Structures are given as C-alpha cells and as structure tokens.
JSON list of C-alpha atoms in Angstrom, two decimals:
[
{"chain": "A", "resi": 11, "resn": "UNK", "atom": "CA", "xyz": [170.11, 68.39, 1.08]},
{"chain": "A", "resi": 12, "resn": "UNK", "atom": "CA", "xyz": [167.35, 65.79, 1.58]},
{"chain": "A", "resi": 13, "resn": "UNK", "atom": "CA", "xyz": [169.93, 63.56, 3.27]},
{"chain": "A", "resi": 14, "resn": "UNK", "atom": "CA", "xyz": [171.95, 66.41, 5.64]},
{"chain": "A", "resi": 15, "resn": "UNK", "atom": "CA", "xyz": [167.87, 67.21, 6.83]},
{"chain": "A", "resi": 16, "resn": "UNK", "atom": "CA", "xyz": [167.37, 63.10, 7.58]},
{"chain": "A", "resi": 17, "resn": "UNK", "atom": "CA", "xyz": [171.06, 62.64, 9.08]},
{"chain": "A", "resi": 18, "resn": "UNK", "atom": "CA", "xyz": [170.22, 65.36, 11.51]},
{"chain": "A", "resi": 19, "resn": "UNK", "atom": "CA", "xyz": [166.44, 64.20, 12.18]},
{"chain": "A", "resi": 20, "resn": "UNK", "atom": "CA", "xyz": [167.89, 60.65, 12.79]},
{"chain": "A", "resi": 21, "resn": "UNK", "atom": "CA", "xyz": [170.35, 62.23, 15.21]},
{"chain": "A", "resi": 22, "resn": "UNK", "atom": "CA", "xyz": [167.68, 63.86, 17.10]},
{"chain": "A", "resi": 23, "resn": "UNK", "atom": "CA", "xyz": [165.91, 61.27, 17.64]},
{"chain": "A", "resi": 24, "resn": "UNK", "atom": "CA", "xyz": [168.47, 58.43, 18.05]},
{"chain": "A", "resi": 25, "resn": "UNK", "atom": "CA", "xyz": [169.50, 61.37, 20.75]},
{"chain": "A", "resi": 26, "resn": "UNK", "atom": "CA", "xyz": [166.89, 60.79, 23.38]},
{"chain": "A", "resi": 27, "resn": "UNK", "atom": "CA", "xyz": [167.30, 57.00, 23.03]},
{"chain": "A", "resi": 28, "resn": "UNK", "atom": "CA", "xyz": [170.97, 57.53, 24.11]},
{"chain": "A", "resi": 29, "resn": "UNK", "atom": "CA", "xyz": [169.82, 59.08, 27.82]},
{"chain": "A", "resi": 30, "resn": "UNK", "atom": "CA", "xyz": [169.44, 56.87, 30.27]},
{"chain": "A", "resi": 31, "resn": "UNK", "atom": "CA", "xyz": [166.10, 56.27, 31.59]},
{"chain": "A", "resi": 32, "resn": "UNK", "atom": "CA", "xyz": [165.38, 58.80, 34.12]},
{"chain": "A", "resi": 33, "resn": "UNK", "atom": "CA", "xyz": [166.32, 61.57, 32.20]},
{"chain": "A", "resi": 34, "resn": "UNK", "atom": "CA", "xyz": [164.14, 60.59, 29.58]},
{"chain": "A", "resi": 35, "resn": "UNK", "atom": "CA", "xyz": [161.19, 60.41, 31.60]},
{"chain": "A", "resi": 36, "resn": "UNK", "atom": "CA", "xyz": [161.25, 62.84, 34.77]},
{"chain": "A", "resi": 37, "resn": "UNK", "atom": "CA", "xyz": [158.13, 61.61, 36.17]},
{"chain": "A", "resi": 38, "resn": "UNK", "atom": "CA", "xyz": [159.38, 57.64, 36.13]},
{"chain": "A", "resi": 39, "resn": "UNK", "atom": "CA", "xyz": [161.68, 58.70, 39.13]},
{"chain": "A", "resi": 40, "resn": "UNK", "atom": "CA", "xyz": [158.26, 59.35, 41.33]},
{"chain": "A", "resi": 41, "resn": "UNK", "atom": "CA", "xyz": [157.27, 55.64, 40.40]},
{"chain": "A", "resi": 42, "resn": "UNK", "atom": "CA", "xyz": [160.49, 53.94, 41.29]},
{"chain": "A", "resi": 43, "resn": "UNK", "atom": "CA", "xyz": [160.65, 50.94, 44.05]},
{"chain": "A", "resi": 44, "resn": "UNK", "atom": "CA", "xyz": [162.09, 51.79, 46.52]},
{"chain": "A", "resi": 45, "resn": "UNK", "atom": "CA", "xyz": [162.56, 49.28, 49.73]},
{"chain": "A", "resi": 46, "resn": "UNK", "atom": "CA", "xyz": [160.42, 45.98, 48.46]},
{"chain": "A", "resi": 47, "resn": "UNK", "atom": "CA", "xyz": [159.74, 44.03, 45.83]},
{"chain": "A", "resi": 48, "resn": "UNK", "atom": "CA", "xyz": [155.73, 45.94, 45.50]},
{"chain": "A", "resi": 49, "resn": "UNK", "atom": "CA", "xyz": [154.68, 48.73, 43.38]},
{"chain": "A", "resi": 50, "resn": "UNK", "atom": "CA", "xyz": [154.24, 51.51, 44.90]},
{"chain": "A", "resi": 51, "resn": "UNK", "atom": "CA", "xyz": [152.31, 54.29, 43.18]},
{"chain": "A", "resi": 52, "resn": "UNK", "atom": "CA", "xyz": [152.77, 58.19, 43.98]},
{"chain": "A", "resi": 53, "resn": "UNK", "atom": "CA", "xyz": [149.22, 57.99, 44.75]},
{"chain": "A", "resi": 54, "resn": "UNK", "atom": "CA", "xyz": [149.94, 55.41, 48.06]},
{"chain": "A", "resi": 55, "resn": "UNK", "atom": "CA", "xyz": [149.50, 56.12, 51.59]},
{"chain": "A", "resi": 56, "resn": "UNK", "atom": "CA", "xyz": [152.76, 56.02, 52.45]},
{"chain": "A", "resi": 57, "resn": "UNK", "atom": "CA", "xyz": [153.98, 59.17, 49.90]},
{"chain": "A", "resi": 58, "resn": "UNK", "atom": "CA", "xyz": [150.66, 61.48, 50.58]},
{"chain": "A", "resi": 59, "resn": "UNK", "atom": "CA", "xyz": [150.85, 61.17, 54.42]},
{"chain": "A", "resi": 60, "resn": "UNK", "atom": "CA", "xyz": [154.31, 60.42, 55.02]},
{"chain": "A", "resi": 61, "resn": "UNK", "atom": "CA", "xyz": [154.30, 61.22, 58.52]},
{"chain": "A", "resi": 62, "resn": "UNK", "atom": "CA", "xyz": [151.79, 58.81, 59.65]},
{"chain": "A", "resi": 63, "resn": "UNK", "atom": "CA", "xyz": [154.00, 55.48, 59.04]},
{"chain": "A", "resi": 64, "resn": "UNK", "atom": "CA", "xyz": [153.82, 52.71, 61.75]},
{"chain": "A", "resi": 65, "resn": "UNK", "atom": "CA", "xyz": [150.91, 51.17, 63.86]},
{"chain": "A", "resi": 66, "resn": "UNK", "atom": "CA", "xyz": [150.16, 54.98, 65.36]},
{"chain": "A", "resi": 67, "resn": "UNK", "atom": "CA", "xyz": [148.19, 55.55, 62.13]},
{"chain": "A", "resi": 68, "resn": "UNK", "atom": "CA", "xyz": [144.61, 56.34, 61.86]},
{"chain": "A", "resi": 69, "resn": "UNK", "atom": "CA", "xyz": [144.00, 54.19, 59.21]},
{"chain": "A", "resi": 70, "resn": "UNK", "atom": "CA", "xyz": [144.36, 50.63, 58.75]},
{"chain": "A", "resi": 71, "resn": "UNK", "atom": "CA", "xyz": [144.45, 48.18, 55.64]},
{"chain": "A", "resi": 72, "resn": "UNK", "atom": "CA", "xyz": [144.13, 44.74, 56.63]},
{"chain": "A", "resi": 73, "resn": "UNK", "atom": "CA", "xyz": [146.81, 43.09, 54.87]},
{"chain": "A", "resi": 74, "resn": "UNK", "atom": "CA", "xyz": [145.35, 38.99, 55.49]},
{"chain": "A", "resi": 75, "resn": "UNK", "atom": "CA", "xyz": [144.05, 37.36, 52.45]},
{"chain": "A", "resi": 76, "resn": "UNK", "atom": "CA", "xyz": [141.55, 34.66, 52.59]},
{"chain": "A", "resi": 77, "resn": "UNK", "atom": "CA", "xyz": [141.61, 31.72, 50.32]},
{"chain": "A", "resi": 78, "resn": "UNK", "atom": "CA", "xyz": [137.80, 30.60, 49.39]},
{"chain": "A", "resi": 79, "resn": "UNK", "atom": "CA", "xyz": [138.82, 27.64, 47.31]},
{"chain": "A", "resi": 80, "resn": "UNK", "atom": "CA", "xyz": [142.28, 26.23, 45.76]},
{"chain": "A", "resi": 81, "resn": "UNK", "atom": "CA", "xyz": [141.51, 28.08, 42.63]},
{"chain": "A", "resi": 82, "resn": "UNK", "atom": "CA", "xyz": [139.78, 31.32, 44.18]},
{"chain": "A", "resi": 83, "resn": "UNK", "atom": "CA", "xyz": [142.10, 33.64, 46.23]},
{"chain": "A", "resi": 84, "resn": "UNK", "atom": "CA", "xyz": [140.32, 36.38, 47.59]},
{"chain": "A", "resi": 85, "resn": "UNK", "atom": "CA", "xyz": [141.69, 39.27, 48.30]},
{"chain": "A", "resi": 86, "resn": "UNK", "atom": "CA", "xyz": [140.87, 41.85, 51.72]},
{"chain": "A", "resi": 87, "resn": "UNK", "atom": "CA", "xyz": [140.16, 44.95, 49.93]},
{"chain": "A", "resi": 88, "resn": "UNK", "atom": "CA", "xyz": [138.17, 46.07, 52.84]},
{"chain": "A", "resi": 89, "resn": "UNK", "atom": "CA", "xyz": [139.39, 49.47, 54.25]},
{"chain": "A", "resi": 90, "resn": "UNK", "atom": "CA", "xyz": [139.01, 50.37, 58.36]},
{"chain": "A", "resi": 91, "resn": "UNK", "atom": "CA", "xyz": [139.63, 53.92, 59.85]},
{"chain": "A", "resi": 92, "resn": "UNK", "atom": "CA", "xyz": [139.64, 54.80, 63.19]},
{"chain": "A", "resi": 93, "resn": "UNK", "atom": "CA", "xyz": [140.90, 57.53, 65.69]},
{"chain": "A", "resi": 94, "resn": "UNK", "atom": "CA", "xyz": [140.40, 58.67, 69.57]},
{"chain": "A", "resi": 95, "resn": "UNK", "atom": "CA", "xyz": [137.34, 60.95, 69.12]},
{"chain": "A", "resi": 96, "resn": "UNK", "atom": "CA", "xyz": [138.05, 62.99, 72.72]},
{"chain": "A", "resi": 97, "resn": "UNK", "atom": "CA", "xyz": [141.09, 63.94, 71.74]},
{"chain": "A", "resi": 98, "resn": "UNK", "atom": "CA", "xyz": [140.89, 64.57, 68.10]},
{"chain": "A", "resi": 99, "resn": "UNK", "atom": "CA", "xyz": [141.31, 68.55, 67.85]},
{"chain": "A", "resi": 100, "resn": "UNK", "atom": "CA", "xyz": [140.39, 69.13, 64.75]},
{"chain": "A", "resi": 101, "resn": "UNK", "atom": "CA", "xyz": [137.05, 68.55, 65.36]},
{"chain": "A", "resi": 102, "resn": "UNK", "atom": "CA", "xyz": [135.33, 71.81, 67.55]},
{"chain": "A", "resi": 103, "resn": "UNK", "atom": "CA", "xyz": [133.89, 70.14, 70.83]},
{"chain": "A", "resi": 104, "resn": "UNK", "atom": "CA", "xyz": [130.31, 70.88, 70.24]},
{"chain": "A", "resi": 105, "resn": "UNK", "atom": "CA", "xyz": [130.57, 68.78, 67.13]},
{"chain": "A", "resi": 106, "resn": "UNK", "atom": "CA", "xyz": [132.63, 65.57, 68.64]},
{"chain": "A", "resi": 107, "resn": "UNK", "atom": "CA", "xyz": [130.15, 65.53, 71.33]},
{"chain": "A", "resi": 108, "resn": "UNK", "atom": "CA", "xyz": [126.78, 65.39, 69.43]},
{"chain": "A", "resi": 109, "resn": "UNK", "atom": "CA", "xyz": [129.11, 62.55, 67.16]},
{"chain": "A", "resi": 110, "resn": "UNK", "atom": "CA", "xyz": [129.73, 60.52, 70.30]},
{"chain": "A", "resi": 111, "resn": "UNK", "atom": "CA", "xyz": [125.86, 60.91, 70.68]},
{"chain": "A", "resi": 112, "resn": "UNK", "atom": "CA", "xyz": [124.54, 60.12, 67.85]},
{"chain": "A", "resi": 113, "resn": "UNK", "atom": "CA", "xyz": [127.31, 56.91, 66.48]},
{"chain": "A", "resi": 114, "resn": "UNK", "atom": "CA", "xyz": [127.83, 55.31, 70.03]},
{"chain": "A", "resi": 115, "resn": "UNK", "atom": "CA", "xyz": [127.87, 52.11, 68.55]},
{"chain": "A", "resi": 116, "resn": "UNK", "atom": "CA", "xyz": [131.00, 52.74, 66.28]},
{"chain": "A", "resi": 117, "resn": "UNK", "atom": "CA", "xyz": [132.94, 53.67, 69.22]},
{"chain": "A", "resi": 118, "resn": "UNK", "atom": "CA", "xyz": [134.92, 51.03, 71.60]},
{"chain": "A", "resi": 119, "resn": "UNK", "atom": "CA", "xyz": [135.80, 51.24, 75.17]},
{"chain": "A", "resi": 120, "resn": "UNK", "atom": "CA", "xyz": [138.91, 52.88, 74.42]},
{"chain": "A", "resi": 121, "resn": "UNK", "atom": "CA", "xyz": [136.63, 55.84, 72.74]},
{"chain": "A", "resi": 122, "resn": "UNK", "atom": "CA", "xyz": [137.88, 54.97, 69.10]},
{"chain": "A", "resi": 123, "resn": "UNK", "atom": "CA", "xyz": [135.61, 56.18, 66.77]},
{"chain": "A", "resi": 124, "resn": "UNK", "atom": "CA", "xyz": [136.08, 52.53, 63.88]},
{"chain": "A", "resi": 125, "resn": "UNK", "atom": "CA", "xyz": [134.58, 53.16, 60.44]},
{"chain": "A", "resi": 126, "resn": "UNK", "atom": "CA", "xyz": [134.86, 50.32, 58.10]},
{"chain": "A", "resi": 127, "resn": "UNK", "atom": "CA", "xyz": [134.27, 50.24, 54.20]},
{"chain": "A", "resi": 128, "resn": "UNK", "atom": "CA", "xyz": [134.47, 47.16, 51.76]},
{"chain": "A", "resi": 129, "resn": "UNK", "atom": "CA", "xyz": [131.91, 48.49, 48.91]},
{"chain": "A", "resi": 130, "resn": "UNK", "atom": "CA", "xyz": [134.48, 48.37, 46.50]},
{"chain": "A", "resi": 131, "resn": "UNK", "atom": "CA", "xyz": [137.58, 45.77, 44.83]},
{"chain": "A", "resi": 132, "resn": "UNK", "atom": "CA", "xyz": [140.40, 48.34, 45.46]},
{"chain": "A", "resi": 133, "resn": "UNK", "atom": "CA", "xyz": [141.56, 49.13, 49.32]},
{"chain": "A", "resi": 134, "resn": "UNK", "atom": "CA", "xyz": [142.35, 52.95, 48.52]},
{"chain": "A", "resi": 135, "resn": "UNK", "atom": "CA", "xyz": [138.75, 53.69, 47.15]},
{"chain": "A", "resi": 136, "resn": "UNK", "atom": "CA", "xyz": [137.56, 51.75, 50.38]},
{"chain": "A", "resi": 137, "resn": "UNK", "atom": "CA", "xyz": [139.71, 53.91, 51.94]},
{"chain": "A", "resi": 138, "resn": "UNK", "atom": "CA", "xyz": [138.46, 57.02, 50.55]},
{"chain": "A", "resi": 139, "resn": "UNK", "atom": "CA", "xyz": [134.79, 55.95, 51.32]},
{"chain": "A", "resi": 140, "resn": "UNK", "atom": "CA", "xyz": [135.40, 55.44, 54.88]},
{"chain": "A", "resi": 141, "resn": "UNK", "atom": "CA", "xyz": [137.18, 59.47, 54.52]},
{"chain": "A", "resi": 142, "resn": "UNK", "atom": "CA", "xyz": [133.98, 60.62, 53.04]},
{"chain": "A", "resi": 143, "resn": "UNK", "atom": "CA", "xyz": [131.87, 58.93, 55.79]},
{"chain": "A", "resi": 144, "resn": "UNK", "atom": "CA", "xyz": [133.93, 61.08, 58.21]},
{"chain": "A", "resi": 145, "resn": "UNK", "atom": "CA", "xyz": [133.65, 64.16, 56.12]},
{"chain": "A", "resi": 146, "resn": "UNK", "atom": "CA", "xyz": [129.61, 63.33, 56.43]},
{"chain": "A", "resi": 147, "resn": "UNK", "atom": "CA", "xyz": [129.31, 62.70, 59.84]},
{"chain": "A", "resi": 148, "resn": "UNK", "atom": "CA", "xyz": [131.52, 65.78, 60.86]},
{"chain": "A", "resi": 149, "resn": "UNK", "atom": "CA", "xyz": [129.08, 68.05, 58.48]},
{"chain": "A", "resi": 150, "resn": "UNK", "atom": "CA", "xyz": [126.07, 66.50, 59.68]},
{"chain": "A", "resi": 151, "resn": "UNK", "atom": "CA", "xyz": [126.94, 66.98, 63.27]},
{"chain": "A", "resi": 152, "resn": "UNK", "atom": "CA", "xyz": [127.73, 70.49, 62.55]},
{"chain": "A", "resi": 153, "resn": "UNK", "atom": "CA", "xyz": [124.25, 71.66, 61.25]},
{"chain": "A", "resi": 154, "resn": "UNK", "atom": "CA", "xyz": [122.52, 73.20, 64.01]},
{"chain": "A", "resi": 155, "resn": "UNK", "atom": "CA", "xyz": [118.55, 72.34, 64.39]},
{"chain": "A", "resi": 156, "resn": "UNK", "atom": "CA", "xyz": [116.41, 75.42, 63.27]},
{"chain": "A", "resi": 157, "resn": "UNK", "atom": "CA", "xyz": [113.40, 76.44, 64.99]},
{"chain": "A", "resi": 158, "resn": "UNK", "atom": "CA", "xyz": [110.07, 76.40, 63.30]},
{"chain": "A", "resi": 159, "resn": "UNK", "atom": "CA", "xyz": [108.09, 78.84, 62.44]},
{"chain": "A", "resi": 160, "resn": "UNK", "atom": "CA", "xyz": [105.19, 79.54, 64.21]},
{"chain": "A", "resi": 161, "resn": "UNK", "atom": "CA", "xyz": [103.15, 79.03, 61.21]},
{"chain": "A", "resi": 162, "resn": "UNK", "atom": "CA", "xyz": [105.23, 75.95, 60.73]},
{"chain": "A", "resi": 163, "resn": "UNK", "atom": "CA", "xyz": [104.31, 74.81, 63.89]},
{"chain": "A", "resi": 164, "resn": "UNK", "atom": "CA", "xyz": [100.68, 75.34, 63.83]},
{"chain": "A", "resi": 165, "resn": "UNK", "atom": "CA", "xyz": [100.35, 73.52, 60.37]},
{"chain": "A", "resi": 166, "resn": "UNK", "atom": "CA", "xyz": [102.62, 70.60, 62.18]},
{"chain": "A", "resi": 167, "resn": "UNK", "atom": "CA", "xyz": [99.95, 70.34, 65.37]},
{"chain": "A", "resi": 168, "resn": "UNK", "atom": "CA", "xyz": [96.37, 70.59, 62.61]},
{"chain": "A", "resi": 169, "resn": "UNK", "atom": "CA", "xyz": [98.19, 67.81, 60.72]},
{"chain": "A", "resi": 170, "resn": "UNK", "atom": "CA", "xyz": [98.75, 65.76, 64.15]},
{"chain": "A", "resi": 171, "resn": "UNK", "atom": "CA", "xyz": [95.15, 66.28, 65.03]},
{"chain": "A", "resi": 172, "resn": "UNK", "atom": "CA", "xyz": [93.92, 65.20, 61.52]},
{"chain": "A", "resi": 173, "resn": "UNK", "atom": "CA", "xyz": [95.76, 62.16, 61.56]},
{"chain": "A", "resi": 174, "resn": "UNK", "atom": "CA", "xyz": [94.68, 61.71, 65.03]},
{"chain": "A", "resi": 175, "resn": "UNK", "atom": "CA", "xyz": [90.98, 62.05, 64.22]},
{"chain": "A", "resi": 176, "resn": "UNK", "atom": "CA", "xyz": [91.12, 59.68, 60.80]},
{"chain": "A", "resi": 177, "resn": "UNK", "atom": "CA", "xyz": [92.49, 57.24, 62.96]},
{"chain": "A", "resi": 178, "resn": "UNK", "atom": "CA", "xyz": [89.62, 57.20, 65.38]},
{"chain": "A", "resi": 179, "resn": "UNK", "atom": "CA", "xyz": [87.40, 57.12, 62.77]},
{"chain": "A", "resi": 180, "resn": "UNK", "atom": "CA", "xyz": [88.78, 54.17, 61.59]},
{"chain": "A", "resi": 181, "resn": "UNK", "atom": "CA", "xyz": [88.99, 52.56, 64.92]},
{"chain": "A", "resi": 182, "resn": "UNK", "atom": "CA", "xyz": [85.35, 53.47, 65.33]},
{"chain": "A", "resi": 183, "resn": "UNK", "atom": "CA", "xyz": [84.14, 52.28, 62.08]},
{"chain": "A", "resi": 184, "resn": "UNK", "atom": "CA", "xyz": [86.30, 48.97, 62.51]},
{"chain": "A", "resi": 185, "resn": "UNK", "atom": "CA", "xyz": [84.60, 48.52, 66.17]},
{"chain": "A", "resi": 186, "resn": "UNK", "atom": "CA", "xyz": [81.39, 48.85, 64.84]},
{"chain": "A", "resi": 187, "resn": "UNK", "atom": "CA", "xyz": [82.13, 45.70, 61.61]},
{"chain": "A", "resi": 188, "resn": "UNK", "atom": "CA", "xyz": [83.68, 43.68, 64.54]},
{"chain": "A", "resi": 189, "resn": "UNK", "atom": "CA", "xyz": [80.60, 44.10, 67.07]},
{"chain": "A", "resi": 190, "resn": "UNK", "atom": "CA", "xyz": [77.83, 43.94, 64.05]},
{"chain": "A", "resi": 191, "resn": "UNK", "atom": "CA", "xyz": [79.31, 40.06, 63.41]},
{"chain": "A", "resi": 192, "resn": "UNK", "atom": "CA", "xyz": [79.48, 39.02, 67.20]},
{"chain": "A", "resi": 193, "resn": "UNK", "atom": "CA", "xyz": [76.38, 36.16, 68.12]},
{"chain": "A", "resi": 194, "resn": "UNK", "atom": "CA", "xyz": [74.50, 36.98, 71.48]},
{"chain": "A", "resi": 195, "resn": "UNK", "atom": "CA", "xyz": [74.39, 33.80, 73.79]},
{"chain": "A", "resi": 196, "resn": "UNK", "atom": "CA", "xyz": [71.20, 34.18, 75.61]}
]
C-alpha cells in the first residue's frame, strides 16, 4: 500500500518534469527574447506602449554609455521626455497655455516641451519621474487662482503696512546711530 501511494506520488511529480518548459510555466512565455540578444522584461517600453516604436516616440532613452576610466563604465541611466505642447490634445487649451507660460525655458524653438530625469541608477524609474513631473505640471496648471476674501485681503494690506512701518523704524533708528558717530569739520 505504502509503495502503490509513493509509485503514484513519484509519478505525479516526475509528471510535470516531463512538460516542456512553457507549459510548465505559463508566465515564462511573457519573458521570452524575442528579436536580440537583451532581456526584455514585460514591464519594457516596447510591450506597455507598443504603438509608439520608432524615433516618433515621446520618450527617449539615451542609449550612449560613457567610459570614466578603463575600469569604471558608466552607464546613461538618464531618462528625457518630450512632446509638441500646441498640438498635444490631451491637454484642455487653457491648461497648455498657462504651461507654455509658466516652463518657457523647457520648451525649444520647435515648441517641444523636453523634461529630463537622471535622479536614479535605472532608466525606467527615470523614466517614470520625468511622467510624474508631467502629471505635476498638468495638475498644477489646472488649479485655478481663488480670490481672497475680503477679510483675507484686509488682514493681507494691515500686515503690508506693519512691515512697512517696522522697516522705517528701523531705517530711522539706524539713521540716527550713523549720524550720532559722524565728526563736524568746522
């Protein structure tokens, strides 16, 4: 009896050794090379946008590595993102326009909006930074400015005065030091 019940857990398990690979593990099929000799996990660029391929894309991942020494290679993890901000629709217009605005700088004469990240080692977390910094600008662009109050505004105007008077006083007080220590030349 003992040896009919470890014949047939033997078989079992000898069982899944006799599949080939991809049957025993579904999900190694989704990590399988493909064209190239590199790894290529499900998480790359390539298989979560897979219709942005070629030098149209928004994104770009230098691929150059510097060499700092003969023993050092460093490696270009830096991560640069950048699309035409006129004609980007999925922004509302209000909202590209106050962007243009306020991040002139990080737009060239073509009107590309360039966002660059290289905070991290890894290119995709670089990547995702420079995301988030568009996720950030679009959300801070997209807050409208509130009116004050009127009490607000009064409290605003008796602190501008205050600071306006303390600093007078200080002048005042500072004029007098200066002109108590200057020698009359008669």
């Amino acid at each position: 009896m003992a040896a009919a019940a470890s014949l047939r857990w033997g078989l079992k398990r000898a069982g899944a050794w006799l599949l080939p690979w991809s049957a025993r593990c579904p999900r190694r099929a989704l990590h399988k090379q493909t064209d190239g000799p590199e790894f290529q996990s499900i998480y790359s660029l390539d298989k979560l946008y897979p219709e942005s391929r070629g030098s149209d894309t928004a994104w770009r991942l230098p691929d150059d590595a510097k060499q700092a020494n003969n023993d050092i290679p460093l490696v270009n993890s830096k991560a640069e993102v950048r699309f035409h901000l006129a004609t980007a629709e999925w922004i509302a217009e209000p909202v590209r326009q106050k962007i243009a605005i306020t991040h002139r700088n990080k737009i060239n004469k073509s009107g590309e909006l360039i966002l660059t990240s290289e905070c991290s080692r890894y290119q995709f977390r670089n990547l995702a930074d420079c995301l988030q910094k568009i996720r950030d600008m679009i959300a801070k662009a997209s807050q409208t400015a509130t009116e004050p109050s009127k009490e607000d505004a009064l409290l605003h105007r008796l602190r501008i005065e205050n600071m306006n008077r303390e600093r007078l006083r200080k002048k005042r007080i500072n004029s007098a030091i200066k002109t108590g220590r200057r020698v009359d030349m008669d």
